[in-house]
PDB file of C-alpha atoms in Angstrom:
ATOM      1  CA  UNK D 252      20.578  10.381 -13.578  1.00 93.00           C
ATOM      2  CA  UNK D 253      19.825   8.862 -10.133  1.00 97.00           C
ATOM      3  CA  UNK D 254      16.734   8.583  -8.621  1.00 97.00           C
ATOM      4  CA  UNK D 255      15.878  11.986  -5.840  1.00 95.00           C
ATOM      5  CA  UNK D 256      13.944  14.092  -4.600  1.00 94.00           C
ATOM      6  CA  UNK D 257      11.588  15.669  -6.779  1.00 93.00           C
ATOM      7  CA  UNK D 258      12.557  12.731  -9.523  1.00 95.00           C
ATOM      8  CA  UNK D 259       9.908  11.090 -11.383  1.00 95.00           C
ATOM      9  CA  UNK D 260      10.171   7.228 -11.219  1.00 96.00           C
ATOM     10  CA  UNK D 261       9.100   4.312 -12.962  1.00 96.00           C
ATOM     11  CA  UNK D 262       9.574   0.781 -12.051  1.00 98.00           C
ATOM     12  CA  UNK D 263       8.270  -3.013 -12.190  1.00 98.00           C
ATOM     13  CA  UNK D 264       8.186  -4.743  -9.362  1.00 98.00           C
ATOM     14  CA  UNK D 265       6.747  -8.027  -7.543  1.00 98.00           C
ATOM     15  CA  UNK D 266       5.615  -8.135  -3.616  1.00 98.00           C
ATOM     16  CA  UNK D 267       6.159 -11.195  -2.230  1.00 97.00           C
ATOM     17  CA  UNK D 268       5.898 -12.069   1.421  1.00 95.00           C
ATOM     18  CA  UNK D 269       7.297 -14.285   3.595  1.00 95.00           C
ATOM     19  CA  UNK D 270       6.760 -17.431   2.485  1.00 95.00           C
ATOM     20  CA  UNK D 271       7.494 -16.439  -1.238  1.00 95.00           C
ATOM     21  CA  UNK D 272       4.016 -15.633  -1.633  1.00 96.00           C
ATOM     22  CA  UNK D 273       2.935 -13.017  -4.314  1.00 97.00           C
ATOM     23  CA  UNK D 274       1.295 -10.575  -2.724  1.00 95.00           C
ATOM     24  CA  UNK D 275       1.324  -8.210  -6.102  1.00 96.00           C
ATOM     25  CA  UNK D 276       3.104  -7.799  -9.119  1.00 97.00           C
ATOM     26  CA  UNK D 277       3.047  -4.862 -12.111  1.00 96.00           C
ATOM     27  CA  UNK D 278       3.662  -8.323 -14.425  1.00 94.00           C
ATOM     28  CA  UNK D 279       1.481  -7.401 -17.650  1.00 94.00           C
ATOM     29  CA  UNK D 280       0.380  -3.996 -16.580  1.00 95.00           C
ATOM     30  CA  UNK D 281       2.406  -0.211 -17.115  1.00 94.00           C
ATOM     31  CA  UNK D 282       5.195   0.300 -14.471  1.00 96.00           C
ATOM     32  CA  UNK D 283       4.339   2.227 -11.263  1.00 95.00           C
ATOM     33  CA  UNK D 284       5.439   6.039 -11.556  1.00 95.00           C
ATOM     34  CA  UNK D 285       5.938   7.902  -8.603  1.00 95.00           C
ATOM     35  CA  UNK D 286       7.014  10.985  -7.572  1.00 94.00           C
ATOM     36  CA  UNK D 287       9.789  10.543  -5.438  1.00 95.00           C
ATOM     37  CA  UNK D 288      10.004  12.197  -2.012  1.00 92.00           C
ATOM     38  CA  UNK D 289       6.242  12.621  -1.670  1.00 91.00           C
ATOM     39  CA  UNK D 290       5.075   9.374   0.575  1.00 91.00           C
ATOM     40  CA  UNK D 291       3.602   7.451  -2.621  1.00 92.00           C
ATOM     41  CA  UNK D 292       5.187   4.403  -1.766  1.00 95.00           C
ATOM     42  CA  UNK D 293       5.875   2.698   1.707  1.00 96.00           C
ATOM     43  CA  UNK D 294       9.259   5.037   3.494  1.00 96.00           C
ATOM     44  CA  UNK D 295      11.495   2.016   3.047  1.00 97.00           C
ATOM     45  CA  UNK D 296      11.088   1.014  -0.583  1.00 97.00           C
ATOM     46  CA  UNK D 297      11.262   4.876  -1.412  1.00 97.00           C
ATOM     47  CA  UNK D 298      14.524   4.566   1.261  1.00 97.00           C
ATOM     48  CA  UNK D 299      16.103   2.184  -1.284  1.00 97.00           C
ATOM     49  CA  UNK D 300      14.881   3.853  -4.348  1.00 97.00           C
ATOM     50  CA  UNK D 301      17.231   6.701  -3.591  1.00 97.00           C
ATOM     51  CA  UNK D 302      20.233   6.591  -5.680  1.00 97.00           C
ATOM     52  CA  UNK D 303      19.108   4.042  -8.153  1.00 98.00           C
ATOM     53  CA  UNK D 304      19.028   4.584 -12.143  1.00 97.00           C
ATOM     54  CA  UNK D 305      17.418   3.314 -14.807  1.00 97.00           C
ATOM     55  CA  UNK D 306      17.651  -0.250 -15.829  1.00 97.00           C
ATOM     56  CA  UNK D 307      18.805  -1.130 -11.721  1.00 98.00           C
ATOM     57  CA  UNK D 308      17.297  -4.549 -10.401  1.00 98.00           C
ATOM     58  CA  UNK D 309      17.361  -5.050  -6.660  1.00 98.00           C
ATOM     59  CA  UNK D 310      15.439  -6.655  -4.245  1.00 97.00           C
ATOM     60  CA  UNK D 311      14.250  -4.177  -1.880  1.00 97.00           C
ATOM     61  CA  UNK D 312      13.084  -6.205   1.878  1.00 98.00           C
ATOM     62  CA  UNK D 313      11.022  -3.297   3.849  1.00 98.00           C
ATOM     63  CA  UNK D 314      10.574  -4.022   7.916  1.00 97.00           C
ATOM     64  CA  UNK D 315       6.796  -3.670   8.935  1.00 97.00           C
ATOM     65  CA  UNK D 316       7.660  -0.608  10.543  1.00 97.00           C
ATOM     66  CA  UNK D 317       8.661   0.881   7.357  1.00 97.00           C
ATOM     67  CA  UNK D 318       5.901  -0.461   5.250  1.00 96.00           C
ATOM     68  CA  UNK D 319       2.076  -0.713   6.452  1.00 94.00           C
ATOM     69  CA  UNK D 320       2.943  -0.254  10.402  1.00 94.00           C
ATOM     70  CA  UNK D 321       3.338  -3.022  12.828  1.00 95.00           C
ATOM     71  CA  UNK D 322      -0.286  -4.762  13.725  1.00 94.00           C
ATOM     72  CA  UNK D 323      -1.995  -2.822  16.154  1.00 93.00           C
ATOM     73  CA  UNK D 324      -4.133  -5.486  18.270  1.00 93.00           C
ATOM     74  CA  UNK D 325      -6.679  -2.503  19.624  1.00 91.00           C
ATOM     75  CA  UNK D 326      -7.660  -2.337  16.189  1.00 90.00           C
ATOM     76  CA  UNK D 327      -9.350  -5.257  15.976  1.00 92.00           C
ATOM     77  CA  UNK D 328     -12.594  -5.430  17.802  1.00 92.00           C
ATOM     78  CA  UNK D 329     -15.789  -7.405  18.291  1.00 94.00           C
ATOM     79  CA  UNK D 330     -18.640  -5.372  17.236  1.00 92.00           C
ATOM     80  CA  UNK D 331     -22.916  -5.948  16.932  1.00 93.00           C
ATOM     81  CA  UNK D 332     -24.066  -7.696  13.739  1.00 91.00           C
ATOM     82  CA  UNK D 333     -26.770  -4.758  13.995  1.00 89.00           C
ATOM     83  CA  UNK D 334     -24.126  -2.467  13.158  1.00 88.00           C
ATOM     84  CA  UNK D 335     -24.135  -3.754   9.588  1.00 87.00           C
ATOM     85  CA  UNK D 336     -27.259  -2.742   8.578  1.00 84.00           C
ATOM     86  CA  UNK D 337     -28.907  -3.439   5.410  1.00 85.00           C
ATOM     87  CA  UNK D 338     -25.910  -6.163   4.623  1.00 86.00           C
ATOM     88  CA  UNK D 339     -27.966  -9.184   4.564  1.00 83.00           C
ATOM     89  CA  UNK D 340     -25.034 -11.823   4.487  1.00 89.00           C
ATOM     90  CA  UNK D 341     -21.696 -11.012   5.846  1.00 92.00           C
ATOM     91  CA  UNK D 342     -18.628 -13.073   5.005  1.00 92.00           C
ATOM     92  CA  UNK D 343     -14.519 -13.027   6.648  1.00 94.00           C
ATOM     93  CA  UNK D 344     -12.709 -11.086   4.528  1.00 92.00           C
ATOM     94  CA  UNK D 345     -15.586  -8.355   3.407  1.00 92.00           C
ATOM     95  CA  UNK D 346     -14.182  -4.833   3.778  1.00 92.00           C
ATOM     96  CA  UNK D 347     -16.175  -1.974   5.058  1.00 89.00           C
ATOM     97  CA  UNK D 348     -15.129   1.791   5.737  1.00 87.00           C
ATOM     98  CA  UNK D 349     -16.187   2.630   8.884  1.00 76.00           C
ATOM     99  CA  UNK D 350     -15.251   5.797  11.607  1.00 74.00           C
ATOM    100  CA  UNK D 351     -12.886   5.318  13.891  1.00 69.00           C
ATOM    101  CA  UNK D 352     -11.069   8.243  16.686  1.00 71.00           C
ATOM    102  CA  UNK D 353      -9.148   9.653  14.071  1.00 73.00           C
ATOM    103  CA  UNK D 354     -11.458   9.626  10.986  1.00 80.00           C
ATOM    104  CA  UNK D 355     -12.416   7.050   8.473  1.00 85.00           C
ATOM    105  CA  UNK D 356     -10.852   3.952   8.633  1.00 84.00           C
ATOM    106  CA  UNK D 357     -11.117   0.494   6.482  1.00 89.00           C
ATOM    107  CA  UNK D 358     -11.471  -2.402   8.394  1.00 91.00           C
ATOM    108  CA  UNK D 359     -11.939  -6.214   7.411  1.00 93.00           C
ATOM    109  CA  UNK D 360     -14.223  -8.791   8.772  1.00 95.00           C
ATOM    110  CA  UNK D 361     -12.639 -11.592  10.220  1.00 94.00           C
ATOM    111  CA  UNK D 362     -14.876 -13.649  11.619  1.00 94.00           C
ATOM    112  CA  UNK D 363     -18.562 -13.660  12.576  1.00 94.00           C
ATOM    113  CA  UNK D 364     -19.934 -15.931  15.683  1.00 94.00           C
ATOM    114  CA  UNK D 365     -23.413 -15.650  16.153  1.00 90.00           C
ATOM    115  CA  UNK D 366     -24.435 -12.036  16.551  1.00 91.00           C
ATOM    116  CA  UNK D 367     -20.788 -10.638  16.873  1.00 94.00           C
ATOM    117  CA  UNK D 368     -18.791  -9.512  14.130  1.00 95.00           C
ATOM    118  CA  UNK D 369     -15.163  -9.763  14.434  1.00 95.00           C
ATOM    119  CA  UNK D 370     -12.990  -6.857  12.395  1.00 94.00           C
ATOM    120  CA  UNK D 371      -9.597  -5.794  11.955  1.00 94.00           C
ATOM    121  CA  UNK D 372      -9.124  -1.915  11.377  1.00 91.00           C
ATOM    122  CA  UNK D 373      -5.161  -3.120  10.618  1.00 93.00           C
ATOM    123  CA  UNK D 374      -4.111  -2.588   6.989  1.00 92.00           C
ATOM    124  CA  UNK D 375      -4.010  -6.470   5.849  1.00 90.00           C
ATOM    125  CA  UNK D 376      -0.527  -5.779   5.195  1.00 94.00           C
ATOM    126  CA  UNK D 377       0.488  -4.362   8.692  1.00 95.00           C
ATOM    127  CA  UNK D 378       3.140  -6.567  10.974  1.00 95.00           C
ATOM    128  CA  UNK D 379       4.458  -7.892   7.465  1.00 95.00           C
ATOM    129  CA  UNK D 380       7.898  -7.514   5.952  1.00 97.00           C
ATOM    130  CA  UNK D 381       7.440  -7.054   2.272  1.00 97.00           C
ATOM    131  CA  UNK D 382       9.874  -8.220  -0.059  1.00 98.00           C
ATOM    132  CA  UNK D 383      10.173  -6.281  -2.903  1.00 98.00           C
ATOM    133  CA  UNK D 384      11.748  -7.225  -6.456  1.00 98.00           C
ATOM    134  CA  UNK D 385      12.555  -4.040  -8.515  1.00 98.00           C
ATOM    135  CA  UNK D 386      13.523  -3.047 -11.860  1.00 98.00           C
ATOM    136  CA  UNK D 387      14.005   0.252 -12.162  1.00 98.00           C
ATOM    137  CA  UNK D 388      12.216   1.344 -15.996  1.00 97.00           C
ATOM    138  CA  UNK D 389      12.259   5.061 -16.155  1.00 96.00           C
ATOM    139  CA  UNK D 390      13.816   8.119 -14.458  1.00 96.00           C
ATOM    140  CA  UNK D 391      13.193  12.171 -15.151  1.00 95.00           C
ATOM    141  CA  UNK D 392      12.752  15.299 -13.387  1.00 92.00           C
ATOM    142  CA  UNK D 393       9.319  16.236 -12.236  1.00 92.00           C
ATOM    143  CA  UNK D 394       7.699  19.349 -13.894  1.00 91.00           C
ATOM    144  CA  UNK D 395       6.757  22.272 -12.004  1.00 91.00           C
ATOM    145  CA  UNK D 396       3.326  21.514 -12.363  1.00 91.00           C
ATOM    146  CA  UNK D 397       4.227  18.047 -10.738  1.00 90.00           C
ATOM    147  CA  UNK D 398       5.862  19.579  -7.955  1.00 89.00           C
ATOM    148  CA  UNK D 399       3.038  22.376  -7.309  1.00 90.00           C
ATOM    149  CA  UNK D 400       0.245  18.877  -7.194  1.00 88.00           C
ATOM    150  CA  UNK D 401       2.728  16.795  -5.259  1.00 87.00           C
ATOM    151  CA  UNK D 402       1.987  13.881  -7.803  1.00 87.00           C
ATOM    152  CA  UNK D 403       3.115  12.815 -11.345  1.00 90.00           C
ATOM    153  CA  UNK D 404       0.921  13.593 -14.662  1.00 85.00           C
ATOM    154  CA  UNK D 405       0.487  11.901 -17.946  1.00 72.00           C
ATOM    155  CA  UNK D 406       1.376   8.784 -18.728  1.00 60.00           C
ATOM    156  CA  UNK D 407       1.713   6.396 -15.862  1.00 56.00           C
ATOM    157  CA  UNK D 408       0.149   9.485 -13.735  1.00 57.00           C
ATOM    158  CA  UNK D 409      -2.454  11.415 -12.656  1.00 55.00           C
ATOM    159  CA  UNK D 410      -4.718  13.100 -15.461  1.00 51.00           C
ATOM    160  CA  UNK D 411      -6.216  16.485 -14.607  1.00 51.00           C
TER     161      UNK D 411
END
């Protein structure tokens, strides 16, 4: 069996960047499981997914583009230290969710100078190319109840 649409996959993997720098690993946890063909994982890791079986090792390098997005400089913006209310001490690299044109967005602080609050709105991962290692660890079919919720259950899933 070979990993497709409307397969079930597990697999291990490390994210490194470009430097060699581990960005995150599954190392001493349960595999990621996915249900493949419904946008769980970045486009071009699920890209090279396709085709692959159980017990495949590959190293998977996904362009920014098809990953977290190229970095968007009108998403970072200079904003009031008032607009943080009721956060007494404000640090680089807090997180906050905040709203933004097109809904919620999460946005990092990334530096603070005086009363101004510098943030980023990018995901911390955007203009990056991620380098993926991969080992492949399970394959099946996805259930029809999978398929109706558009995401795996039971182990290594969701849990309804």
């Amino acid at each position: 069996m070979q990993i497709a649409q409307n397969s079930v996959a597990a697999f291990h993997y490390t994210l490194t960047d470009d430097e060699g720098q581990v960005i995150d690993s599954s190392e001493g946890r349960e595999p990621l499981t996915y249900l493949h063909g419904s946008g769980q994982i970045v486009p071009g890791l699920e890209k090279q997914m396709e085709g692959r079986a159980v017990g495949d090792k590959f190293i998977a390098d996904v362009s920014p583009e098809e990953g977290y997005g190229v970095h968007h400089a009108e998403l970072m913006q200079e904003v009031p230290r008032e607009a943080f209310q009721g956060v007494a001490d404000i640090q680089p690299g807090m997180q906050f969710q905040g709203r933004g044109p097109q809904g919620e967005i999460n946005v990092t602080v990334t530096k603070i100078e005086d009363d101004k609050v510098f943030i980023d709105g990018n995901h911390p991962l955007a203009g990056k190319t991620l380098h993926f290692a991969i080992e492949v660890t399970d394959l099946r079919a996805a259930t029809e109840e999978e398929l109706a919720h558009g995401h795996v259950h039971g182990a290594g899933g969701h849990h309804h």
